[in-house]
Coordinates of C-alpha atoms in Angstrom, one line a residue:
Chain A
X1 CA 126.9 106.1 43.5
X2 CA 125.7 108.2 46.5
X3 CA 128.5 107.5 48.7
X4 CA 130.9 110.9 48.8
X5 CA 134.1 109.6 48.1
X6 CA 136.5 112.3 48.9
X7 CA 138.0 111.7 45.5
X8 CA 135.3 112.9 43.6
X9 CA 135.2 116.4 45.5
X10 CA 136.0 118.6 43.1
X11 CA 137.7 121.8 44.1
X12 CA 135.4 124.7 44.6
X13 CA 136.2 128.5 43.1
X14 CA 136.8 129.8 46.4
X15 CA 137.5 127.1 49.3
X16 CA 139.1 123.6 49.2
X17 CA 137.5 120.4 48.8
X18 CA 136.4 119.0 52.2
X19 CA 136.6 115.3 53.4
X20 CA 133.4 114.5 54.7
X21 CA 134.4 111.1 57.3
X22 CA 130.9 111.5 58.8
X23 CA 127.6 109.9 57.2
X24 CA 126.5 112.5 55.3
X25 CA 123.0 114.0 54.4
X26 CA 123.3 112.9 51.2
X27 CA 124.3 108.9 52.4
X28 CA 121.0 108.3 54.3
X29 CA 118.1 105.9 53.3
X30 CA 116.0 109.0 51.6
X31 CA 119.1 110.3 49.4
X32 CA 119.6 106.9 48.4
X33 CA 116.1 106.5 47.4
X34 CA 116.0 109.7 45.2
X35 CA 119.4 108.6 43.5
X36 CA 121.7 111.8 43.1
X37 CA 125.2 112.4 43.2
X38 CA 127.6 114.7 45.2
X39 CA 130.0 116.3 42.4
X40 CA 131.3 119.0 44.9
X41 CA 131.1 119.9 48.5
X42 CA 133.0 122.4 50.2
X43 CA 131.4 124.3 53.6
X44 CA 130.4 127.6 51.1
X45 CA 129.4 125.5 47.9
X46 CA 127.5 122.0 47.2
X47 CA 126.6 120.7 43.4
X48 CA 124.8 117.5 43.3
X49 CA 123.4 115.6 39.7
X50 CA 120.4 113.8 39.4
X51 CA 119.3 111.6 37.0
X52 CA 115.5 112.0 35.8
X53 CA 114.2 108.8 36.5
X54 CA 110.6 108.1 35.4
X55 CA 110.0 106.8 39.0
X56 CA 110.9 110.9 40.1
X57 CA 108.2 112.1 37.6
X58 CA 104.7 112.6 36.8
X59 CA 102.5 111.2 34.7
X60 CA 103.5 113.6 32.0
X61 CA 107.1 113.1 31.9
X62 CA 108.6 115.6 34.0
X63 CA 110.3 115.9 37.2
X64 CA 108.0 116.0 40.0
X65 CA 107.9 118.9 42.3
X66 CA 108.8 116.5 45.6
X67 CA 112.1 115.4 43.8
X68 CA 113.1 118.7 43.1
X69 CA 112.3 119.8 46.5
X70 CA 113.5 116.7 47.9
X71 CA 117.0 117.3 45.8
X72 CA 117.3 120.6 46.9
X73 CA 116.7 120.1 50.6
X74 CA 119.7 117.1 50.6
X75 CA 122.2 119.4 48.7
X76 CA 121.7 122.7 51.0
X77 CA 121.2 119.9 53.9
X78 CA 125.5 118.9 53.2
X79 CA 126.5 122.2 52.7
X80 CA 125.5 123.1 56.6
X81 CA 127.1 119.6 57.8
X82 CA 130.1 120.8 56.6
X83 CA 129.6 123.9 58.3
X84 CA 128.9 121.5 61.8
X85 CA 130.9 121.6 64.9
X86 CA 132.3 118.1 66.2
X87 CA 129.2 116.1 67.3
X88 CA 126.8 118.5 66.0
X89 CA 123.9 117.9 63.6
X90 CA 121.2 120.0 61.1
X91 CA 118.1 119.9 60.4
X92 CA 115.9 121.9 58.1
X93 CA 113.5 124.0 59.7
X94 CA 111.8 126.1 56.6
X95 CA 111.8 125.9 53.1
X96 CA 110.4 128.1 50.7
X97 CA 110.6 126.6 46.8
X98 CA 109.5 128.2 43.1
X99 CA 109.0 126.4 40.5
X100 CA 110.3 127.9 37.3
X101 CA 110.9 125.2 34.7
X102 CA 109.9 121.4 33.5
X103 CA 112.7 119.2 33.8
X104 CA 112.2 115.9 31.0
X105 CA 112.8 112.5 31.9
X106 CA 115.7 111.3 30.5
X107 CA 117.5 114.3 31.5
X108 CA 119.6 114.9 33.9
X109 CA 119.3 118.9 36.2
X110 CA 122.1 120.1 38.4
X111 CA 121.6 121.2 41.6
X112 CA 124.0 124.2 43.6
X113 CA 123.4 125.0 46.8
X114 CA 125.4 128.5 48.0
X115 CA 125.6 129.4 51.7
X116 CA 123.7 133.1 51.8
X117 CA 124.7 133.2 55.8
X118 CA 126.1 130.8 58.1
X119 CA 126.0 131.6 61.7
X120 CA 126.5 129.8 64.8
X121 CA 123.0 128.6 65.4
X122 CA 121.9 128.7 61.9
X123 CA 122.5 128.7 58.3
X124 CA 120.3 129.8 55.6
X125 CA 121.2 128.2 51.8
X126 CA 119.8 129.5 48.2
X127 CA 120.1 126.3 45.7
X128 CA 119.3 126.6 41.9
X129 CA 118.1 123.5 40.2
X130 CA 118.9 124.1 36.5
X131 CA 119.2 121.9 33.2
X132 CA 121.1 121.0 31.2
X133 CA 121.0 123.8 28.5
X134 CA 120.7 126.5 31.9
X135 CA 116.6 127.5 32.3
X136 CA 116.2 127.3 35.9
X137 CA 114.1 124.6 36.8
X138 CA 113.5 126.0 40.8
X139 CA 114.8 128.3 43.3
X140 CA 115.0 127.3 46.7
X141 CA 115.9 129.2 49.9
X142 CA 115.9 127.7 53.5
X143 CA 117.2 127.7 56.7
X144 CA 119.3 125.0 58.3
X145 CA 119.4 125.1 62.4
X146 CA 122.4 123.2 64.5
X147 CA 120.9 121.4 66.7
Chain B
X1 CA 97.7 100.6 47.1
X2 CA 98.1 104.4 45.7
X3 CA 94.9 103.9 43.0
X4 CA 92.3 106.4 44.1
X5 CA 89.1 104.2 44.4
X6 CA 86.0 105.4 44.7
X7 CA 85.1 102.8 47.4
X8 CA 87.9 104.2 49.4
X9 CA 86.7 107.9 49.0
X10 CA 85.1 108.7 52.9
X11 CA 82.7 111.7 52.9
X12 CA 84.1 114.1 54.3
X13 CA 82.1 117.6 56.6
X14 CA 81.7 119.5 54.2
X15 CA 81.0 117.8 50.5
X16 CA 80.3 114.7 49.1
X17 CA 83.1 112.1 48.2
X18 CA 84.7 112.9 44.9
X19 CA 85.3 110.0 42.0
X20 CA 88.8 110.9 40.4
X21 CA 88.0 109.3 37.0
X22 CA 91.4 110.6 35.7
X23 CA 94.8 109.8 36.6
X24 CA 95.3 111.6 40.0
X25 CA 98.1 113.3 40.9
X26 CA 98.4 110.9 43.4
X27 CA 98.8 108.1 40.8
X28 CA 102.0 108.9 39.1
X29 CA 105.3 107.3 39.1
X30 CA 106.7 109.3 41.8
X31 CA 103.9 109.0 43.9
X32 CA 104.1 105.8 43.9
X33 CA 107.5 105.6 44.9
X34 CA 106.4 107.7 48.2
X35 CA 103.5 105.2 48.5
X36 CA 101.0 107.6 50.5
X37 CA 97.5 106.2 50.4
X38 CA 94.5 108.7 49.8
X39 CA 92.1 108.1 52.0
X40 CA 89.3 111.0 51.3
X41 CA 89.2 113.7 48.4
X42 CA 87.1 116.5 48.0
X43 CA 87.4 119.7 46.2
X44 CA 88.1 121.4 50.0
X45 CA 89.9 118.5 51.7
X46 CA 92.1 115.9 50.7
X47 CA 93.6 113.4 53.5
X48 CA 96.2 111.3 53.1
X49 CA 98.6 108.2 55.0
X50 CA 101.6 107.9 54.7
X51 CA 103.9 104.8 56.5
X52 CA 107.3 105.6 57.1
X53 CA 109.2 103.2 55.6
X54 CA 113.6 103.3 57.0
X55 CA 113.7 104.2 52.7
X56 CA 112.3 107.7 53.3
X57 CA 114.2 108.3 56.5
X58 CA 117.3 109.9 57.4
X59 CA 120.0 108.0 58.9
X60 CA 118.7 108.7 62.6
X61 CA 115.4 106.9 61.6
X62 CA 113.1 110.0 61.3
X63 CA 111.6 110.8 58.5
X64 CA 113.2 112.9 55.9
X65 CA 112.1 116.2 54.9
X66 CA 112.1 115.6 51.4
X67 CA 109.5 112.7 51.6
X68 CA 107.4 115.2 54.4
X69 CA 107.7 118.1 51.4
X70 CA 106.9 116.0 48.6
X71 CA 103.6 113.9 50.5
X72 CA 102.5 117.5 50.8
X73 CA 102.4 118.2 47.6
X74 CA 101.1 115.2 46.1
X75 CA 98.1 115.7 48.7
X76 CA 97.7 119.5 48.0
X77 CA 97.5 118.6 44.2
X78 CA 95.0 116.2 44.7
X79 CA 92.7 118.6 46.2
X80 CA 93.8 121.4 43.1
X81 CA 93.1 118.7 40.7
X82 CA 89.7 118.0 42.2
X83 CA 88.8 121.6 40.9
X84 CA 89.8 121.6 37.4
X85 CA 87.4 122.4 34.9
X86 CA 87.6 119.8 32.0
X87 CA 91.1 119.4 30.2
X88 CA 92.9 121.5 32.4
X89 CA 95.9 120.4 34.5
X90 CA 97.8 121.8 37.7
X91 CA 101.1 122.4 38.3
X92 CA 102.5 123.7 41.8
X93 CA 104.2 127.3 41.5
X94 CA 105.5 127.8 44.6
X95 CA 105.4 125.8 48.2
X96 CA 106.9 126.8 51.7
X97 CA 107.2 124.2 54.5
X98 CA 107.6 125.3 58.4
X99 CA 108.8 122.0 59.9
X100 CA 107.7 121.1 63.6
X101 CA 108.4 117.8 64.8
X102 CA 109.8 114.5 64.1
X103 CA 108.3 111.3 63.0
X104 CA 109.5 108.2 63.6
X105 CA 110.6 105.4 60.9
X106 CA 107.4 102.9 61.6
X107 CA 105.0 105.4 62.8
X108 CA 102.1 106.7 59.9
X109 CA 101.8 110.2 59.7
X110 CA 98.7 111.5 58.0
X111 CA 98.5 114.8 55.7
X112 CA 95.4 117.0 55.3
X113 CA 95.4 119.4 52.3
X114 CA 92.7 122.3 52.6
X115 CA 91.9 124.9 50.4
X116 CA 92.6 128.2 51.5
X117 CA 91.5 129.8 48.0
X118 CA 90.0 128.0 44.9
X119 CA 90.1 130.7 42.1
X120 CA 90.2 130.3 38.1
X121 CA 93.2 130.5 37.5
X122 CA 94.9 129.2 40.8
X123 CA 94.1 127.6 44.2
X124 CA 96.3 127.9 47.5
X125 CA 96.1 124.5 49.8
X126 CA 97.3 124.4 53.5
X127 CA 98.7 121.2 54.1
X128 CA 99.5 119.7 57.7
X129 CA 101.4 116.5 58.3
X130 CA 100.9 115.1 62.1
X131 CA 101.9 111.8 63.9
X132 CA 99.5 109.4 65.9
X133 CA 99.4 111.3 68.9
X134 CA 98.4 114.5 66.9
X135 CA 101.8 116.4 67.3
X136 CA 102.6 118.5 64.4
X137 CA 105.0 117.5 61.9
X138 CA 105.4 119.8 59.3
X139 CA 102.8 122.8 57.9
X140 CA 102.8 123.7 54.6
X141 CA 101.0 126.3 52.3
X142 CA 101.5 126.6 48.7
X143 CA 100.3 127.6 45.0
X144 CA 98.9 125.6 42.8
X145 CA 98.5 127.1 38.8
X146 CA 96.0 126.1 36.4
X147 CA 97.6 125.3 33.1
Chain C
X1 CA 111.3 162.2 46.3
X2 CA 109.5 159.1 45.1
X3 CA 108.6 160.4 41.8
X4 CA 110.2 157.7 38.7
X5 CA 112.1 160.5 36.8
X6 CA 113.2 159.3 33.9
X7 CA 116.1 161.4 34.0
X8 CA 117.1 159.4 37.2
X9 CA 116.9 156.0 35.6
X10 CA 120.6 154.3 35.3
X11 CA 121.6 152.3 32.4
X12 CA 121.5 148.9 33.7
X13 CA 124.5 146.1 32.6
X14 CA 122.1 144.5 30.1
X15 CA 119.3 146.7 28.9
X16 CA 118.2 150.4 27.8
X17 CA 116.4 152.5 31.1
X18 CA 112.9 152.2 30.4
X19 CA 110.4 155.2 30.5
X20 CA 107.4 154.8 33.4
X21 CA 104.7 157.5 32.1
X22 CA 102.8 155.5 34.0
X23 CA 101.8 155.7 38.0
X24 CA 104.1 152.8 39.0
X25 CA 104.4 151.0 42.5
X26 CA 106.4 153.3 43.4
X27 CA 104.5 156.5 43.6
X28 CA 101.2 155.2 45.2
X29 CA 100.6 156.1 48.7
X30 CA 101.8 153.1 50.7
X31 CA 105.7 153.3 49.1
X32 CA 105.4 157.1 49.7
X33 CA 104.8 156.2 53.4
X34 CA 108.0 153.7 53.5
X35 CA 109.3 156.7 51.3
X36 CA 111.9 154.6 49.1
X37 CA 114.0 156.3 45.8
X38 CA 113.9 154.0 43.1
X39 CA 117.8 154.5 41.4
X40 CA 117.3 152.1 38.3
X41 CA 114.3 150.3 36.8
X42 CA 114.6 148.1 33.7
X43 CA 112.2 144.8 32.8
X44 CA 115.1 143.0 34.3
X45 CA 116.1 144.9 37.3
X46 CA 115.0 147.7 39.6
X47 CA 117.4 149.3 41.9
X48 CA 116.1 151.6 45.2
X49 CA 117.7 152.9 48.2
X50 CA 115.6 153.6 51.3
X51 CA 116.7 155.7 54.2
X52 CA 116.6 153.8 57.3
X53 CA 114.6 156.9 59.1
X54 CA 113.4 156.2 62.4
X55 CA 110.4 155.3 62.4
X56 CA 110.9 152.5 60.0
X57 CA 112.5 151.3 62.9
X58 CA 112.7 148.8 65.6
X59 CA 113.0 150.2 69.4
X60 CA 116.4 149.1 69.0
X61 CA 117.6 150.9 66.1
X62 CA 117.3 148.6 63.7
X63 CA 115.8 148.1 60.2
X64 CA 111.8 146.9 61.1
X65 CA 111.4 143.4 59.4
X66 CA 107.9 145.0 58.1
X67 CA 109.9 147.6 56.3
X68 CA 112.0 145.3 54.8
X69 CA 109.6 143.7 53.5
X70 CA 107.5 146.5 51.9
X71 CA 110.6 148.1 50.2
X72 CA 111.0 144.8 48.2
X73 CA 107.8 144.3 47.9
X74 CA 107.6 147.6 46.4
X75 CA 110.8 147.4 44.2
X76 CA 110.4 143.7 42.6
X77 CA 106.1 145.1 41.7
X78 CA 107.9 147.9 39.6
X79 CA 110.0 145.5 37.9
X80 CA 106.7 142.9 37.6
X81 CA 105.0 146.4 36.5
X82 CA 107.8 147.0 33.3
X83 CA 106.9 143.4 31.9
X84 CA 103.3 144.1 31.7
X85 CA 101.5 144.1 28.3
X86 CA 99.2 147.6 27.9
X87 CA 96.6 147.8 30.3
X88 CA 97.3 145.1 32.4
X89 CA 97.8 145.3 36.2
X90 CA 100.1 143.3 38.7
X91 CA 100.0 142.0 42.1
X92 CA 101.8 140.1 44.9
X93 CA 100.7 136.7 45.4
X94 CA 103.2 135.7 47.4
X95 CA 106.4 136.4 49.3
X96 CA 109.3 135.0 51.3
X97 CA 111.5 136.5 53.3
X98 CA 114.5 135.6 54.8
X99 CA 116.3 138.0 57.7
X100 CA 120.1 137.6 57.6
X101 CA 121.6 140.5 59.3
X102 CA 120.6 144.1 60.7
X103 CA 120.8 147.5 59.1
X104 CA 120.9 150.5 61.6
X105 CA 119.1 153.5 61.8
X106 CA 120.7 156.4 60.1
X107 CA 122.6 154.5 57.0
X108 CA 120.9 153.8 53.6
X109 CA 120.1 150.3 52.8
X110 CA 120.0 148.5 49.1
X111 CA 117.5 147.2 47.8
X112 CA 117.9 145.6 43.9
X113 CA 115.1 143.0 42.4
X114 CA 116.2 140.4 39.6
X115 CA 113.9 138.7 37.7
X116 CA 114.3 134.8 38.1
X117 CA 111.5 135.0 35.3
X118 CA 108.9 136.5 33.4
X119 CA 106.1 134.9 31.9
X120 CA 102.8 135.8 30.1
X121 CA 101.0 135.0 33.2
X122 CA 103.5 135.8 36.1
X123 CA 107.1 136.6 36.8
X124 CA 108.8 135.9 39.8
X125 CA 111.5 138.0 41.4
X126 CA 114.6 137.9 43.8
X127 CA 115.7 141.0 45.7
X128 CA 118.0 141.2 48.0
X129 CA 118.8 144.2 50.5
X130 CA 122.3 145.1 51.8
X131 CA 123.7 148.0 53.9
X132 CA 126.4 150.2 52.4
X133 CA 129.1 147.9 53.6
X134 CA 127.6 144.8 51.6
X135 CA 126.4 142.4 54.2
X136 CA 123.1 141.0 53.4
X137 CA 120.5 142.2 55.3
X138 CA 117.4 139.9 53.3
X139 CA 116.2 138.0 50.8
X140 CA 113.2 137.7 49.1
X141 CA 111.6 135.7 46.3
X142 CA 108.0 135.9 45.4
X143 CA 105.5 135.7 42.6
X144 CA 103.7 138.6 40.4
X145 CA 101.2 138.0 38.9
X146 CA 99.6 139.7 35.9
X147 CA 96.0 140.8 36.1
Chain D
X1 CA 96.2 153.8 70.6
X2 CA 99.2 151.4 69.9
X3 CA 99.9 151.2 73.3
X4 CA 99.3 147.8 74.7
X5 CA 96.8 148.5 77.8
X6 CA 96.6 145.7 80.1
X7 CA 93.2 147.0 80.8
X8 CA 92.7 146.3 77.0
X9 CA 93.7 142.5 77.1
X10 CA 90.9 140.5 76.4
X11 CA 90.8 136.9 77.9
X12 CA 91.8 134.4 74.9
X13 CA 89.7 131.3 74.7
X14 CA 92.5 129.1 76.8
X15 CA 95.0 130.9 78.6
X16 CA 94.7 134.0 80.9
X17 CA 95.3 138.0 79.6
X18 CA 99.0 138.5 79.6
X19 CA 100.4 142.1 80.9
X20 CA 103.4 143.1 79.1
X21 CA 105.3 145.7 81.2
X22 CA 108.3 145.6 78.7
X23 CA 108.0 147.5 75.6
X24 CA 106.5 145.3 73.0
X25 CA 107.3 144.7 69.4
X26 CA 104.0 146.7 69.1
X27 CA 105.0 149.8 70.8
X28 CA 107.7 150.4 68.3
X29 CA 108.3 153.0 66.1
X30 CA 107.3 151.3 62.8
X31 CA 104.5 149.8 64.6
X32 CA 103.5 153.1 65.3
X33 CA 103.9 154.5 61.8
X34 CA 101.7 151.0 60.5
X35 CA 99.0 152.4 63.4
X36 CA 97.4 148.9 64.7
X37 CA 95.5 148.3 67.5
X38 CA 96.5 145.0 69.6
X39 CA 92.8 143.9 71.2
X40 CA 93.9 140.7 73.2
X41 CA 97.8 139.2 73.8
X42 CA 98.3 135.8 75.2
X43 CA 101.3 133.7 74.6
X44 CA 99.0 131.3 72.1
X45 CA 97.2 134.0 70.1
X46 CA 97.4 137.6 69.6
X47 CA 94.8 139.7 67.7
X48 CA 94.7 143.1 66.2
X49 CA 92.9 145.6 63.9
X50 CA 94.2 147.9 61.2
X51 CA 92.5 150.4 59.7
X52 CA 93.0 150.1 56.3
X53 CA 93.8 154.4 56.1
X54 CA 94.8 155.6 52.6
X55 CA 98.5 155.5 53.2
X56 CA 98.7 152.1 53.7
X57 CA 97.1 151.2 50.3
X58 CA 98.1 151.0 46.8
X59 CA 96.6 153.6 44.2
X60 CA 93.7 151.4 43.3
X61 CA 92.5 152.3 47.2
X62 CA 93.5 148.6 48.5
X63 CA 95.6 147.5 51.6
X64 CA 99.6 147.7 50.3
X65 CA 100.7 144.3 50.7
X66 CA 104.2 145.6 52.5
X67 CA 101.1 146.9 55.0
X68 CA 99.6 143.5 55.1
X69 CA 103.2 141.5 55.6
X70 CA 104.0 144.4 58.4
X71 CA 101.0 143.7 60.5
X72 CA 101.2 140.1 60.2
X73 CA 104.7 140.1 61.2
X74 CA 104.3 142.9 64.4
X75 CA 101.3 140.6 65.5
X76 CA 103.3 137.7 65.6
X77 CA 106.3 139.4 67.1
X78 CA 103.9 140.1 69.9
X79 CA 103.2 136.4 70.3
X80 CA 106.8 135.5 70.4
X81 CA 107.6 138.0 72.4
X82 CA 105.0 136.6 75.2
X83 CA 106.8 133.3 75.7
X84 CA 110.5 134.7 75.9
X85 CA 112.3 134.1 79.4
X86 CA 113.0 137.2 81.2
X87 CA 116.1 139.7 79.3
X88 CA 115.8 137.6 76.1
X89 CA 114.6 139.5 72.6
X90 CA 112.7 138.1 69.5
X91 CA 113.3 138.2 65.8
X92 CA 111.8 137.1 62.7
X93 CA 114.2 135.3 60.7
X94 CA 111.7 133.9 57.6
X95 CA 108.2 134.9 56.9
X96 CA 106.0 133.7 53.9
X97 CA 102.8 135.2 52.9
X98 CA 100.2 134.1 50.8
X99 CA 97.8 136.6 49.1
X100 CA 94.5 135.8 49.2
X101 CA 91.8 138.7 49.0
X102 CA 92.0 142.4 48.6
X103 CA 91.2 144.9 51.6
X104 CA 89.5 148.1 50.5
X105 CA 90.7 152.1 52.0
X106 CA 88.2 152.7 54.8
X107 CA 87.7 149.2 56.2
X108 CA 89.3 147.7 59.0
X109 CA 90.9 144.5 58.8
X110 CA 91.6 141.5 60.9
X111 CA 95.0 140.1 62.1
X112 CA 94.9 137.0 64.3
X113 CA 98.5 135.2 65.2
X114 CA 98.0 131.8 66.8
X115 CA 101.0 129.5 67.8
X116 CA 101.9 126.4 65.3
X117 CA 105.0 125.8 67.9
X118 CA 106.7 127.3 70.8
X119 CA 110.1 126.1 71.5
X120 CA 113.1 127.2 73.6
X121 CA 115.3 128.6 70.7
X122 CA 112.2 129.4 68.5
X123 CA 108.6 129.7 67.4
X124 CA 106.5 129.5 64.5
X125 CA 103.2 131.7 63.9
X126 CA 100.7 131.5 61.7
X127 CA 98.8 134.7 60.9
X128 CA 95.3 135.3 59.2
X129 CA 94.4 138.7 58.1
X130 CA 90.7 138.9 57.4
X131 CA 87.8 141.5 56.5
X132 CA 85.2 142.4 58.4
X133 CA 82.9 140.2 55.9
X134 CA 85.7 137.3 57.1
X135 CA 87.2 136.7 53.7
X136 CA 90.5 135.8 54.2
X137 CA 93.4 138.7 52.9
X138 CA 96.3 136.7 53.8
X139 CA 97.9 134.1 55.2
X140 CA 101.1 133.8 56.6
X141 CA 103.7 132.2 58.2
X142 CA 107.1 132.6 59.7
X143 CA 109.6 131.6 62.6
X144 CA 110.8 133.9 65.6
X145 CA 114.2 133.0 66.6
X146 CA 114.8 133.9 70.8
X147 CA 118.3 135.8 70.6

């Protein structure tokens, strides 16, 4: 479910899809673990689903703050790896989340990650995490370094 | 292994061990799925060990940032929890990480939330994850809300 | 200069201008200092430009990070201060800023706060600040709360 | 009195005074206008006092929070600004602050910077503003990038 099959890219407003031949943030052991799926990835946009699973919640039936964070940081985390130079990899150095919203189990929230800045040494990506019915659940903003 | 037993509770400088008669924060589903242990809980300090399992890693075999972000916050709202008057519950607001160093996939890291602030209506927990050898891994400071 | 005229306020896309009779954020003595002129102020967004005067600058010529800071500081506590229920008070209990780019001494920078959203307790705010040629010079979310 | 006398420096618990022959981030013209006093610079840990003068504070006759943020973040420019190679610059590219306690018009507070990291292409700094009682005002974070 997690693997990016270039097929499922869908095309973004403003750039075309991008093949991504590389593993890809959202293909590694952790990703896998949390469970979402890449809907669409170009270098300025990334939308991701994930399914609220009562192993991502708390004891009250919401989505737990570390999966949200967690989504969040794998979403922004592909849109600066297809932003890489050949042979070049990210990693996230800060991230800075508010929570806005519950998110039920049973329910699935969409995740968008937008490029704010991307610069040679560094890119810095805002992603929303919202519902189904559109209250934001969280805001996130961080800062991705090529390293 | 995630139950927060009393036995387990070491006294820590400052305050005597804490019993966590309720569910912890610690003890819900996606906590579990972390699988951090919670080795001392006080009102001012709550410690914590996590082992990192290849499942939280990224593909190069250090661990992710989404499991270093979300054993943060389970430990920070341990400690928030541990000041709740009766009936009350705590949900994070916000959280910013700075992240340092790597850990390796096999290697513990261990997480110490302390309280910055304890107010009535919110606390503010700094939270550090280092390796073995003491090296910082991430540093993290965030809200928590009484609700 | 600083003074919320009423007669200044701008019709914003979604809402009446709202009246300040009030002292708001703007007109105490710290945003007199940074010397800001709020252009619009509704419960949903506050507008300001700020004159990048010397010394709010860096020895280079640039924009000071500090002053960056305080102007949205400054513009998202008005928009905090137009939600507030009679009597009450707000205040900043937490910010993040990110830099993206530079604004030079001697041209206007941009400064316009969006609520993300406003509760009875808190609201929390995005501004963003851009030079007159639209490049993004910083972002900032952070919390208000209600006091 | 911004001026950063090396006859000033006071020896830091580990590391010798530091004279800084270049102009430093505190000898700047917004620096200037904020009106802090640097009393001891290494490259692990900078300190300086503010006196909390009216027009840094809000109307209720407390410390502005832009104030707070700006001397947190000139403090901990200073720091980076002590471990760059010769002919490279500092900026701040993120900064979060926490709230914590109000300062009141006519007493001086307390801003101490300490090193969480120091790399080649960064740093991260974490920076405690206090009272003279000690009660912590604020607490913040944030990375330096060497450009």
């Amino acid at each position: 479910m997690l693997h990016v099959d270039t097929a499922k890219l869908l095309p973004a407003n403003d750039s075309e899809p991008v093949a991504m031949p590389r593993l890809t943030p959202a293909e590694q052991p952790f990703p896998k673990l949390i469970g979402l799926d890449i809907t669409e990835a170009t270098p300025k946009r990334v939308r991701a689903t994930l399914a609220t699973r009562n192993e991502l919640c708390r004891s009250g039936g919401t989505l737990h703050g570390g999966a949200i964070m967690s989504l969040a940081d794998i979403v922004a985390s592909c849109g600066a790896f297809l932003n890489l130079p050949e042979g070049a990899a990210t990693t996230t150095i800060e991230s800075k989340t508010n929570f806005i919203g519950a998110a039920k189990a049973g329910e699935p929230v969409f995740a968008e990650a937008v490029a704010l800045h991307v610069g040679r040494r560094s890119s810095v990506w805002q992603t929303s995490v919202t519902r189904a019915d559109g209250k934001l659940v969280a805001m996130v903003i961080q800062t991705q370094m090529v390293i």
